[in-house]
PDB file of C-alpha atoms in Angstrom:
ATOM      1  CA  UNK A 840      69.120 -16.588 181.648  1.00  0.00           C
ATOM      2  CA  UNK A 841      68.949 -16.767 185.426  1.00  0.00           C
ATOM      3  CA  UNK A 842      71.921 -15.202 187.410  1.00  0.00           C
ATOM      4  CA  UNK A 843      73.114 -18.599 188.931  1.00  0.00           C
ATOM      5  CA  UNK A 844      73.688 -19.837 185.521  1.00  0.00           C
ATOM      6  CA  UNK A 845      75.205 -16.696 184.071  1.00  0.00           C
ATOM      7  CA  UNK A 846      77.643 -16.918 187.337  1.00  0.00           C
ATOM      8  CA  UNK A 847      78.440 -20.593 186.149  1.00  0.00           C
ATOM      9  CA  UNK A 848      79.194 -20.076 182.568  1.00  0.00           C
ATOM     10  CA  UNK A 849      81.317 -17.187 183.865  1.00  0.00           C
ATOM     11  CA  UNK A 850      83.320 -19.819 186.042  1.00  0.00           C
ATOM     12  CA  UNK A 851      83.855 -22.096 183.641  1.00  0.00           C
ATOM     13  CA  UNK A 852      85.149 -19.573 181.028  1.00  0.00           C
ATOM     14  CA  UNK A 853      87.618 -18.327 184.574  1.00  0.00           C
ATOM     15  CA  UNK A 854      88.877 -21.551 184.890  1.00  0.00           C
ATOM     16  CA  UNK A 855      89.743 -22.402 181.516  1.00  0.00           C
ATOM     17  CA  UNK A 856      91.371 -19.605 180.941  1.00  0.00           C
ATOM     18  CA  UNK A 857      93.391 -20.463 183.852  1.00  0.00           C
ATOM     19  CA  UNK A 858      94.717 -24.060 182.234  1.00  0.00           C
ATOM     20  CA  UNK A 859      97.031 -22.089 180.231  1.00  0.00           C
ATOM     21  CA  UNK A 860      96.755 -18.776 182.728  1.00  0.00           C
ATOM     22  CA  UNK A 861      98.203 -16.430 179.378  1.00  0.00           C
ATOM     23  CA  UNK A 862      96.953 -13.513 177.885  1.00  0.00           C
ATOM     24  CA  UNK A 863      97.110 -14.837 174.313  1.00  0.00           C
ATOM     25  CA  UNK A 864      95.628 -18.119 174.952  1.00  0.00           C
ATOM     26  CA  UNK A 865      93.141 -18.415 172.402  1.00  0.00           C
ATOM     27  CA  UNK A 866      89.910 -18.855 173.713  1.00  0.00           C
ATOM     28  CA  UNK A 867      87.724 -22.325 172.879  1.00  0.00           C
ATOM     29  CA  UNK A 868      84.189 -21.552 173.272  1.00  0.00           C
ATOM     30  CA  UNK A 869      81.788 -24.729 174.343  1.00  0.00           C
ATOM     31  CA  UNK A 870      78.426 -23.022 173.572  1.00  0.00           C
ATOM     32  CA  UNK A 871      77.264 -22.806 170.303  1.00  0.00           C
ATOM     33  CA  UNK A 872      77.302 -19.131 168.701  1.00  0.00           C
ATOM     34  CA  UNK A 873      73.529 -18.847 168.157  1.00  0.00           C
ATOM     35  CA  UNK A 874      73.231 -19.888 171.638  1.00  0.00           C
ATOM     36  CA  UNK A 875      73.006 -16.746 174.204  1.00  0.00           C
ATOM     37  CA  UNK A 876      75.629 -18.685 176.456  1.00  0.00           C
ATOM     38  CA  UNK A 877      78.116 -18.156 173.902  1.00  0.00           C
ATOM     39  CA  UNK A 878      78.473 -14.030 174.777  1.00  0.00           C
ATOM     40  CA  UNK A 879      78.509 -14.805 178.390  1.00  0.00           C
ATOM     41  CA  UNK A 880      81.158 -17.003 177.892  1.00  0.00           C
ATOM     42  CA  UNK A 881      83.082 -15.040 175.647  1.00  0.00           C
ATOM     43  CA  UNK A 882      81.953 -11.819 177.577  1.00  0.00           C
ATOM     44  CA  UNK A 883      83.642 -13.182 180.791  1.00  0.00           C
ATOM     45  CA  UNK A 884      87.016 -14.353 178.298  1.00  0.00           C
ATOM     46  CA  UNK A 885      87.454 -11.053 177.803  1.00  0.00           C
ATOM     47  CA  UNK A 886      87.009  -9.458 180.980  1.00  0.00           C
ATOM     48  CA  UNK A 887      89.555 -12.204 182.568  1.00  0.00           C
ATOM     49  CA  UNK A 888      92.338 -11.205 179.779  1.00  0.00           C
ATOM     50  CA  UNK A 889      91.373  -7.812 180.196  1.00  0.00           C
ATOM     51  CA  UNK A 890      92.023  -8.656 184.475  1.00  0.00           C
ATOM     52  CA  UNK A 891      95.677  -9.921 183.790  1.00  0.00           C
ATOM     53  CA  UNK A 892      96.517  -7.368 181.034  1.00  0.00           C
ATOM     54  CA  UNK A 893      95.499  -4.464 184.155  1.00  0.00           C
ATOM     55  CA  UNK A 894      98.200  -6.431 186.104  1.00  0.00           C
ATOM     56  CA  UNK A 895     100.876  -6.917 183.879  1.00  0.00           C
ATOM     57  CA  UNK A 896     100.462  -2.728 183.072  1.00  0.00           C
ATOM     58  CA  UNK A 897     100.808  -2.315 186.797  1.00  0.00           C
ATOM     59  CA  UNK A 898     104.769  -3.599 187.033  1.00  0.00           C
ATOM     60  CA  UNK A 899     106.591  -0.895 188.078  1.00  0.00           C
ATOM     61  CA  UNK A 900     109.402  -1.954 185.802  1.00  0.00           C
ATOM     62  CA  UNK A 901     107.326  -2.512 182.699  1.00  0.00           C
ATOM     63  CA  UNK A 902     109.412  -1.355 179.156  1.00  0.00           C
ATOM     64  CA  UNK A 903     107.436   1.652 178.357  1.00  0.00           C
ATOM     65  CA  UNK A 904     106.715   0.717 174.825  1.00  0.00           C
ATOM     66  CA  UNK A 905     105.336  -2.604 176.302  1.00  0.00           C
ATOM     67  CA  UNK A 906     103.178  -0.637 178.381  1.00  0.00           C
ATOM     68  CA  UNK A 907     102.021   1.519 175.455  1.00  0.00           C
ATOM     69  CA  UNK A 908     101.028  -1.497 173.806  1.00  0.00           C
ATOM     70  CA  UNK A 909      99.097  -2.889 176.783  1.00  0.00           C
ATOM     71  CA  UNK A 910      97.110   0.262 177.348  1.00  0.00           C
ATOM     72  CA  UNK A 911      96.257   0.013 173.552  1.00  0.00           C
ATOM     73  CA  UNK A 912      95.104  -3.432 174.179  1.00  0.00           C
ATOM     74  CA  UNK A 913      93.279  -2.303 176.914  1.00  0.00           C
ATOM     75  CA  UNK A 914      91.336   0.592 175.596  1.00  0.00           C
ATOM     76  CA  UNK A 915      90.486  -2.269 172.538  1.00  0.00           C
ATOM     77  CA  UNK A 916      89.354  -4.546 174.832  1.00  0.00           C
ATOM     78  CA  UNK A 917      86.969  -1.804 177.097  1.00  0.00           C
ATOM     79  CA  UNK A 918      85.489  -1.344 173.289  1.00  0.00           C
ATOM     80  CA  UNK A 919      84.748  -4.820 172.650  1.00  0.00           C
ATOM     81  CA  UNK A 920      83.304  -5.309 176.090  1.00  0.00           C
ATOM     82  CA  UNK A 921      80.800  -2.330 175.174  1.00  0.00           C
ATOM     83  CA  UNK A 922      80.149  -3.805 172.158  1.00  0.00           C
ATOM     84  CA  UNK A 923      79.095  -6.904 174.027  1.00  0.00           C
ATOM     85  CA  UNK A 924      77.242  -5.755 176.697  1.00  0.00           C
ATOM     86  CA  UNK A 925      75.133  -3.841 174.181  1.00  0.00           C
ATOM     87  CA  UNK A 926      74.395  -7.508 172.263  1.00  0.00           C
ATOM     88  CA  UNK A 927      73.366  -8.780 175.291  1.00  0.00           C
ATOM     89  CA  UNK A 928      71.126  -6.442 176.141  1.00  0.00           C
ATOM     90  CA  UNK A 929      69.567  -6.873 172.470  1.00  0.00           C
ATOM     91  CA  UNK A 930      68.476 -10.332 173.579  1.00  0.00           C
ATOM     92  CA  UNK A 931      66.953  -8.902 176.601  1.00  0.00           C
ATOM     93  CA  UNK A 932      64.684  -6.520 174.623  1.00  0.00           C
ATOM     94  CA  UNK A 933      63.966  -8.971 171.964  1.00  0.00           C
ATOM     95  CA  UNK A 934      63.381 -11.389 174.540  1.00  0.00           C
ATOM     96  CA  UNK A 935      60.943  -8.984 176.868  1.00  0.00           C
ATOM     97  CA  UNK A 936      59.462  -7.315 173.279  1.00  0.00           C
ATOM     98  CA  UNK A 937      55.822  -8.987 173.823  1.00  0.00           C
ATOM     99  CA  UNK A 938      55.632  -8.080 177.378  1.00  0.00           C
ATOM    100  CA  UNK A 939      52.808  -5.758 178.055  1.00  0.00           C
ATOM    101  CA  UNK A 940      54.209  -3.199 179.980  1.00  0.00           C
ATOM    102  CA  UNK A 941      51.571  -1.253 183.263  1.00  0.00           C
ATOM    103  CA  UNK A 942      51.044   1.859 182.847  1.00  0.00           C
ATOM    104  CA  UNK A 943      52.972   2.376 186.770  1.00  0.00           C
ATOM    105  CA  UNK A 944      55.935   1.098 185.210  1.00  0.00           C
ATOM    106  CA  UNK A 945      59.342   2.125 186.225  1.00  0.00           C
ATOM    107  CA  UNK A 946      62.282   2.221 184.738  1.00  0.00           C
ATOM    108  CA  UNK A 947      65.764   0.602 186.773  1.00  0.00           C
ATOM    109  CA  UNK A 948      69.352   2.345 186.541  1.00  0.00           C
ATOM    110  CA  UNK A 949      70.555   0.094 184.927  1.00  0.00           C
ATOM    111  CA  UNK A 950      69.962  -2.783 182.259  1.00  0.00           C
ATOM    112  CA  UNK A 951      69.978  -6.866 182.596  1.00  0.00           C
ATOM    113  CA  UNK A 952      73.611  -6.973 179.923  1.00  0.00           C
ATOM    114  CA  UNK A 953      75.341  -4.005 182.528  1.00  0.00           C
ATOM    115  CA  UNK A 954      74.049  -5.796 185.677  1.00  0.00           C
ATOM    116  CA  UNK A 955      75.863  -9.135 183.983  1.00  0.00           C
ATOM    117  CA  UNK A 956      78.704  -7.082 183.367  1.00  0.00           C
ATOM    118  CA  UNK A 957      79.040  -6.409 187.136  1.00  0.00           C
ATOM    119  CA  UNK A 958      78.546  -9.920 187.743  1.00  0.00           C
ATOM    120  CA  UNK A 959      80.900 -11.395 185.419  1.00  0.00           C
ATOM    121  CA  UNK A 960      84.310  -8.834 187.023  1.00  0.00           C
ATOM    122  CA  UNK A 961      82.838 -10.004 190.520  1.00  0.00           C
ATOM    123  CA  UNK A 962      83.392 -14.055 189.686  1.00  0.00           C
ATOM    124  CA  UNK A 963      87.029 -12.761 188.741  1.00  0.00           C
ATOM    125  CA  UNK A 964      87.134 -11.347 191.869  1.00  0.00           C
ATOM    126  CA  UNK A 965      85.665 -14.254 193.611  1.00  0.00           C
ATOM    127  CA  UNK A 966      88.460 -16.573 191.910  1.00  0.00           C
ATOM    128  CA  UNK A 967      91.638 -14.227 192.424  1.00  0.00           C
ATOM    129  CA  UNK A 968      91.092 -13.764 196.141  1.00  0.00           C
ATOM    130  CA  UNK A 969      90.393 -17.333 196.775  1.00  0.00           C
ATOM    131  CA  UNK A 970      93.728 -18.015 195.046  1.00  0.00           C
ATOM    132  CA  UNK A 971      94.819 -15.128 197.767  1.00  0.00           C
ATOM    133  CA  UNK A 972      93.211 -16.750 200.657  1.00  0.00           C
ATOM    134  CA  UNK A 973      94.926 -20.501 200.024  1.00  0.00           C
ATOM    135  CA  UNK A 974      98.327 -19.104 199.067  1.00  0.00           C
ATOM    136  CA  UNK A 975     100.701 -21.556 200.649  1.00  0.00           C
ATOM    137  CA  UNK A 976     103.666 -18.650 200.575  1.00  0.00           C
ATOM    138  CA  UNK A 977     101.853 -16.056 202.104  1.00  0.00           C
ATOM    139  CA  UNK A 978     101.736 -14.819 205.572  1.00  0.00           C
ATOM    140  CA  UNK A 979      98.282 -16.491 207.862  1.00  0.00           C
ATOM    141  CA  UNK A 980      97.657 -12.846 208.566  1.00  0.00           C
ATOM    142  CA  UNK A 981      97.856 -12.049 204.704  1.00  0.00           C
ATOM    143  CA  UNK A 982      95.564 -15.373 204.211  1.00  0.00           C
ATOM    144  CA  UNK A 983      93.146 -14.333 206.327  1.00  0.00           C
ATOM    145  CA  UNK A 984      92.716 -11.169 205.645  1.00  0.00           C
ATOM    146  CA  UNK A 985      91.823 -12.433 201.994  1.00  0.00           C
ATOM    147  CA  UNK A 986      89.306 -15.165 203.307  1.00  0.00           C
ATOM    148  CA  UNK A 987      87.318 -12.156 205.192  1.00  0.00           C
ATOM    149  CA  UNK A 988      87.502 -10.248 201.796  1.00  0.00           C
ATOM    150  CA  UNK A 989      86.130 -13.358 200.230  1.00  0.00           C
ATOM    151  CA  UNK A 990      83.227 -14.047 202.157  1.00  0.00           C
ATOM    152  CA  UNK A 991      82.334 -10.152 201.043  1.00  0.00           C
ATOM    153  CA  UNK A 992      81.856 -11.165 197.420  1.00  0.00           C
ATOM    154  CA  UNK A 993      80.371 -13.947 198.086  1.00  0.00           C
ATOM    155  CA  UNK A 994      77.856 -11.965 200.192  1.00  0.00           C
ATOM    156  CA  UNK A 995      77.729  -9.431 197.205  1.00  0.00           C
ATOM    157  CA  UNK A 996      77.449 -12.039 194.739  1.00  0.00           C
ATOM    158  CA  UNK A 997      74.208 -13.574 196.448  1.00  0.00           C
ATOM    159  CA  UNK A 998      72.994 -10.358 196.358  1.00  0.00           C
ATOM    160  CA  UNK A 999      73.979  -9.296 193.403  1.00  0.00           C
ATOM    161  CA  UNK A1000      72.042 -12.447 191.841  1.00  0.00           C
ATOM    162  CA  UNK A1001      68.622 -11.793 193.926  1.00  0.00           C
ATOM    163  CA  UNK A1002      68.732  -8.604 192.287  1.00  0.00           C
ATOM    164  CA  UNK A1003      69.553  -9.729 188.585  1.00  0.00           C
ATOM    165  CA  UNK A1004      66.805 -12.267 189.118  1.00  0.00           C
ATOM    166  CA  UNK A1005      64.455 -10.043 190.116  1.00  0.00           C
ATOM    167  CA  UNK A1006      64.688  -7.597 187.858  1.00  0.00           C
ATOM    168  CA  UNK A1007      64.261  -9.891 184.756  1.00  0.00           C
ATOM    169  CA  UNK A1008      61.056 -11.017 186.886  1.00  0.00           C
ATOM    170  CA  UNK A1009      59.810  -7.295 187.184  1.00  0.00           C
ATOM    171  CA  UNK A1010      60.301  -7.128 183.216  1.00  0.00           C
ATOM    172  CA  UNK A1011      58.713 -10.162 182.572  1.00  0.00           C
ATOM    173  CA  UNK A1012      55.471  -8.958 184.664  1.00  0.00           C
ATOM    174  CA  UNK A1013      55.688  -5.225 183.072  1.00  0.00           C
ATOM    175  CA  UNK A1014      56.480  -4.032 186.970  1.00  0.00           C
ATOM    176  CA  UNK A1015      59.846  -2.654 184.951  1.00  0.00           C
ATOM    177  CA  UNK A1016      60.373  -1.701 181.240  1.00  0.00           C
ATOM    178  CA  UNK A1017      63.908  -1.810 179.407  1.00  0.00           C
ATOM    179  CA  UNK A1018      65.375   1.216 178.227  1.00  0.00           C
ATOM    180  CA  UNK A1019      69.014   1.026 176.880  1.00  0.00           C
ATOM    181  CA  UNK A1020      71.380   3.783 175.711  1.00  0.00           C
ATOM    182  CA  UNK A1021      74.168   2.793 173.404  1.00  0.00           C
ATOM    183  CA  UNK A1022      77.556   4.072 175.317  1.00  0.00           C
ATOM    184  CA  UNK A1023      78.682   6.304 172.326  1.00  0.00           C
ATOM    185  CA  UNK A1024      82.059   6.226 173.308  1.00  0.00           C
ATOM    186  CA  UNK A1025      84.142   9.220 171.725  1.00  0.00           C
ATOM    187  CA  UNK A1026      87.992   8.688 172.489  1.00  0.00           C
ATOM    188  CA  UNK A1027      88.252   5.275 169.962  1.00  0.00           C
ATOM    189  CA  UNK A1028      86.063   7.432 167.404  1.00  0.00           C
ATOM    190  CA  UNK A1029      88.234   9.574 164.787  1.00  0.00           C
ATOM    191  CA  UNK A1030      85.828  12.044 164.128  1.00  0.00           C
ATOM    192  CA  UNK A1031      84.799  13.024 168.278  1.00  0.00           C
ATOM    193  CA  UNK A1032      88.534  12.873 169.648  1.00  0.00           C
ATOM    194  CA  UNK A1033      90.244  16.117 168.970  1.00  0.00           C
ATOM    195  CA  UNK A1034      93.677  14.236 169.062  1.00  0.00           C
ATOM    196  CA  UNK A1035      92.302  11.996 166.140  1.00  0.00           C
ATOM    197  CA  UNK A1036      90.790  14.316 164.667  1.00  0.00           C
ATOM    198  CA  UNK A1037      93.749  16.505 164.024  1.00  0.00           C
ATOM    199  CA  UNK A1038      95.706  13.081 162.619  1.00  0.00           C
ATOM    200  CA  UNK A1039      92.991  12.317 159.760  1.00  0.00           C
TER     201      UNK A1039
END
Protein backbone atom coordinates (compact mmCIF):
# COMPACT_ATOMS: atom_id res chain seq x y z
CA UNK A 1 0.00 0.00 0.00
CA UNK A 2 1.85 3.08 -1.19
CA UNK A 3 1.21 6.40 0.77
CA UNK A 4 -0.46 8.23 -2.25
CA UNK A 5 -3.06 5.64 -2.29
CA UNK A 6 -3.54 5.32 1.45
CA UNK A 7 -3.94 9.38 1.28
CA UNK A 8 -6.72 8.71 -1.44
CA UNK A 9 -8.78 6.12 0.21
CA UNK A 10 -8.52 8.43 3.23
CA UNK A 11 -10.16 11.27 1.02
CA UNK A 12 -12.71 9.48 -0.22
CA UNK A 13 -13.84 8.05 3.17
CA UNK A 14 -13.49 12.39 4.27
CA UNK A 15 -15.71 13.26 1.73
CA UNK A 16 -18.35 10.86 2.14
CA UNK A 17 -18.64 11.33 5.38
CA UNK A 18 -19.17 14.85 4.58
CA UNK A 19 -22.53 14.11 2.23
CA UNK A 20 -24.38 13.72 5.34
CA UNK A 21 -21.54 15.76 7.58
CA UNK A 22 -23.21 13.78 11.06
CA UNK A 23 -21.69 11.92 13.62
CA UNK A 24 -24.09 8.97 13.40
CA UNK A 25 -24.09 8.62 9.76
CA UNK A 26 -23.53 5.13 9.26
CA UNK A 27 -20.64 4.47 7.38
CA UNK A 28 -20.88 2.50 3.70
CA UNK A 29 -17.66 0.95 3.03
CA UNK A 30 -16.70 0.47 -0.95
CA UNK A 31 -13.76 -1.94 -0.41
CA UNK A 32 -14.33 -5.32 0.20
CA UNK A 33 -13.52 -6.55 3.93
CA UNK A 34 -10.77 -9.04 2.98
CA UNK A 35 -9.34 -6.29 1.05
CA UNK A 36 -6.58 -4.17 3.14
CA UNK A 37 -8.36 -0.91 1.75
CA UNK A 38 -11.24 -1.71 3.77
CA UNK A 39 -9.29 -0.67 7.38
CA UNK A 40 -7.94 2.37 5.77
CA UNK A 41 -11.16 3.32 4.87
CA UNK A 42 -12.84 2.52 7.89
CA UNK A 43 -9.65 3.62 9.89
CA UNK A 44 -10.00 7.20 8.44
CA UNK A 45 -14.28 6.89 9.23
CA UNK A 46 -13.41 6.79 12.48
CA UNK A 47 -10.86 9.27 12.94
CA UNK A 48 -13.25 11.91 10.97
CA UNK A 49 -16.26 11.09 13.57
CA UNK A 50 -13.84 11.00 16.17
CA UNK A 51 -12.67 14.94 14.55
CA UNK A 52 -16.34 16.30 14.89
CA UNK A 53 -17.18 14.50 18.19
CA UNK A 54 -13.65 16.65 19.64
CA UNK A 55 -15.64 19.70 18.33
CA UNK A 56 -18.95 19.25 19.42
CA UNK A 57 -17.19 18.46 23.24
CA UNK A 58 -15.50 21.79 22.79
CA UNK A 59 -18.98 24.09 22.98
CA UNK A 60 -18.69 26.02 25.79
CA UNK A 61 -22.38 25.60 26.42
CA UNK A 62 -22.51 21.85 25.97
CA UNK A 63 -25.29 20.02 28.66
CA UNK A 64 -22.84 18.36 30.86
CA UNK A 65 -24.38 14.98 30.67
CA UNK A 66 -24.08 15.39 26.82
CA UNK A 67 -20.58 16.03 27.29
CA UNK A 68 -20.15 13.00 29.56
CA UNK A 69 -21.49 11.00 26.92
CA UNK A 70 -19.21 12.42 24.22
CA UNK A 71 -16.05 11.91 26.20
CA UNK A 72 -17.31 8.25 26.64
CA UNK A 73 -17.64 8.07 22.97
CA UNK A 74 -14.45 9.41 22.64
CA UNK A 75 -12.33 7.33 24.89
CA UNK A 76 -14.39 4.22 22.80
CA UNK A 77 -13.43 5.49 19.76
CA UNK A 78 -9.33 6.18 20.80
CA UNK A 79 -9.81 2.18 21.66
CA UNK A 80 -11.07 1.16 18.43
CA UNK A 81 -8.54 3.26 16.60
CA UNK A 82 -5.77 1.22 18.63
CA UNK A 83 -7.35 -1.71 17.84
CA UNK A 84 -7.01 -0.79 14.20
CA UNK A 85 -3.82 0.49 13.89
CA UNK A 86 -2.57 -2.71 15.51
CA UNK A 87 -4.52 -4.82 12.44
CA UNK A 88 -2.85 -2.86 10.15
CA UNK A 89 0.28 -3.29 11.24
CA UNK A 90 -0.46 -7.23 11.24
CA UNK A 91 -0.61 -6.98 7.46
CA UNK A 92 2.61 -5.22 7.43
CA UNK A 93 4.44 -8.05 9.27
CA UNK A 94 2.66 -10.73 7.49
CA UNK A 95 3.27 -8.94 4.45
CA UNK A 96 7.29 -8.24 5.15
CA UNK A 97 7.44 -12.01 7.04
CA UNK A 98 9.75 -13.56 4.10
CA UNK A 99 11.98 -10.65 3.94
CA UNK A 100 15.47 -11.54 4.86
CA UNK A 101 16.44 -9.10 7.16
CA UNK A 102 20.87 -7.71 7.14
CA UNK A 103 22.43 -8.26 9.85
CA UNK A 104 23.05 -3.91 10.00
CA UNK A 105 19.49 -3.66 10.30
CA UNK A 106 17.82 -0.94 12.18
CA UNK A 107 14.91 -0.60 13.69
CA UNK A 108 12.51 2.95 12.95
CA UNK A 109 10.42 4.73 15.86
CA UNK A 110 7.75 3.96 14.67
CA UNK A 111 5.68 1.32 12.56
CA UNK A 112 4.04 1.51 8.80
CA UNK A 113 -0.05 1.22 10.68
CA UNK A 114 1.17 4.42 13.30
CA UNK A 115 2.87 6.33 10.43
CA UNK A 116 -0.78 5.79 8.50
CA UNK A 117 -2.34 6.86 11.52
CA UNK A 118 -0.51 10.23 11.28
CA UNK A 119 -1.38 10.39 7.79
CA UNK A 120 -4.93 9.66 7.89
CA UNK A 121 -5.65 12.92 11.00
CA UNK A 122 -3.37 15.04 8.53
CA UNK A 123 -5.96 14.53 5.30
CA UNK A 124 -8.62 15.73 8.00
CA UNK A 125 -6.60 18.45 8.51
CA UNK A 126 -5.92 19.05 4.93
CA UNK A 127 -9.87 19.07 4.27
CA UNK A 128 -11.03 21.28 7.38
CA UNK A 129 -8.64 24.12 6.65
CA UNK A 130 -9.37 24.19 3.03
CA UNK A 131 -13.03 24.51 4.05
CA UNK A 132 -11.31 27.46 6.33
CA UNK A 133 -9.42 28.99 3.57
CA UNK A 134 -12.67 29.28 0.97
CA UNK A 135 -15.11 30.35 3.68
CA UNK A 136 -17.24 32.90 1.91
CA UNK A 137 -18.27 34.51 5.60
CA UNK A 138 -15.02 34.88 6.89
CA UNK A 139 -12.74 37.77 7.08
CA UNK A 140 -9.75 37.79 3.76
CA UNK A 141 -7.34 38.14 6.64
CA UNK A 142 -8.98 35.02 8.41
CA UNK A 143 -8.92 33.28 4.73
CA UNK A 144 -5.61 33.79 4.27
CA UNK A 145 -4.23 33.06 7.14
CA UNK A 146 -5.84 29.48 6.61
CA UNK A 147 -4.48 29.15 2.93
CA UNK A 148 -0.75 29.75 4.44
CA UNK A 149 -1.68 27.04 7.09
CA UNK A 150 -2.73 24.90 4.21
CA UNK A 151 0.10 24.94 2.06
CA UNK A 152 1.95 23.62 5.53
CA UNK A 153 0.15 20.28 5.38
CA UNK A 154 0.39 19.97 2.18
CA UNK A 155 4.17 20.44 2.53
CA UNK A 156 3.96 17.92 5.52
CA UNK A 157 1.86 15.63 3.71
CA UNK A 158 4.47 15.28 0.74
CA UNK A 159 6.76 14.63 3.22
CA UNK A 160 5.07 12.70 5.28
CA UNK A 161 4.43 10.26 2.16
CA UNK A 162 8.32 10.19 1.00
CA UNK A 163 8.85 8.95 4.32
CA UNK A 164 5.97 6.25 4.55
CA UNK A 165 7.21 5.15 1.15
CA UNK A 166 10.45 4.78 2.06
CA UNK A 167 10.27 3.07 4.92
CA UNK A 168 8.11 0.17 3.50
CA UNK A 169 11.08 0.20 0.80
CA UNK A 170 13.80 -0.12 3.63
CA UNK A 171 11.61 -3.19 4.97
CA UNK A 172 11.19 -4.67 1.84
CA UNK A 173 15.19 -4.63 1.24
CA UNK A 174 15.90 -5.75 5.08
CA UNK A 175 17.67 -2.01 5.44
CA UNK A 176 14.74 -1.86 8.39
CA UNK A 177 12.99 -4.68 10.38
CA UNK A 178 9.37 -4.32 12.01
CA UNK A 179 9.01 -4.44 15.55
CA UNK A 180 5.51 -3.62 17.02
CA UNK A 181 4.35 -3.25 20.64
CA UNK A 182 0.69 -3.72 21.33
CA UNK A 183 -0.42 -0.25 23.19
CA UNK A 184 -1.73 -2.10 26.36
CA UNK A 185 -3.88 0.55 27.24
CA UNK A 186 -4.91 0.41 31.08
CA UNK A 187 -7.72 3.12 31.77
CA UNK A 188 -10.61 1.04 29.44
CA UNK A 189 -9.21 -2.23 31.26
CA UNK A 190 -11.18 -3.21 34.62
CA UNK A 191 -8.58 -5.00 36.16
CA UNK A 192 -5.39 -2.03 35.61
CA UNK A 193 -7.66 1.13 36.45
CA UNK A 194 -7.87 1.56 40.15
CA UNK A 195 -11.26 3.44 39.66
CA UNK A 196 -12.58 0.19 37.90
CA UNK A 197 -11.12 -1.81 39.83
CA UNK A 198 -12.73 -0.70 43.01
CA UNK A 199 -16.38 -0.91 40.99
CA UNK A 200 -16.01 -4.81 40.06
Amino acid sequence: MKSKEAFTIFEKSINDYHINDHIDTAIKNPFEKKDIRHLFYHKNWVDTVQWHLEDIIRDPEIDAVEALEIKRRIDKSNQVRTDMVEFIDSYFLDLFKNVSVKSDAKINTESPAWAYDRLSILALKIYHMKEEAERTDASDSHRDACANKLLVLLEQQTDLCTAIDELLEDFNKGDKYMKVYKQMKMYNDDNLNPVLRARK
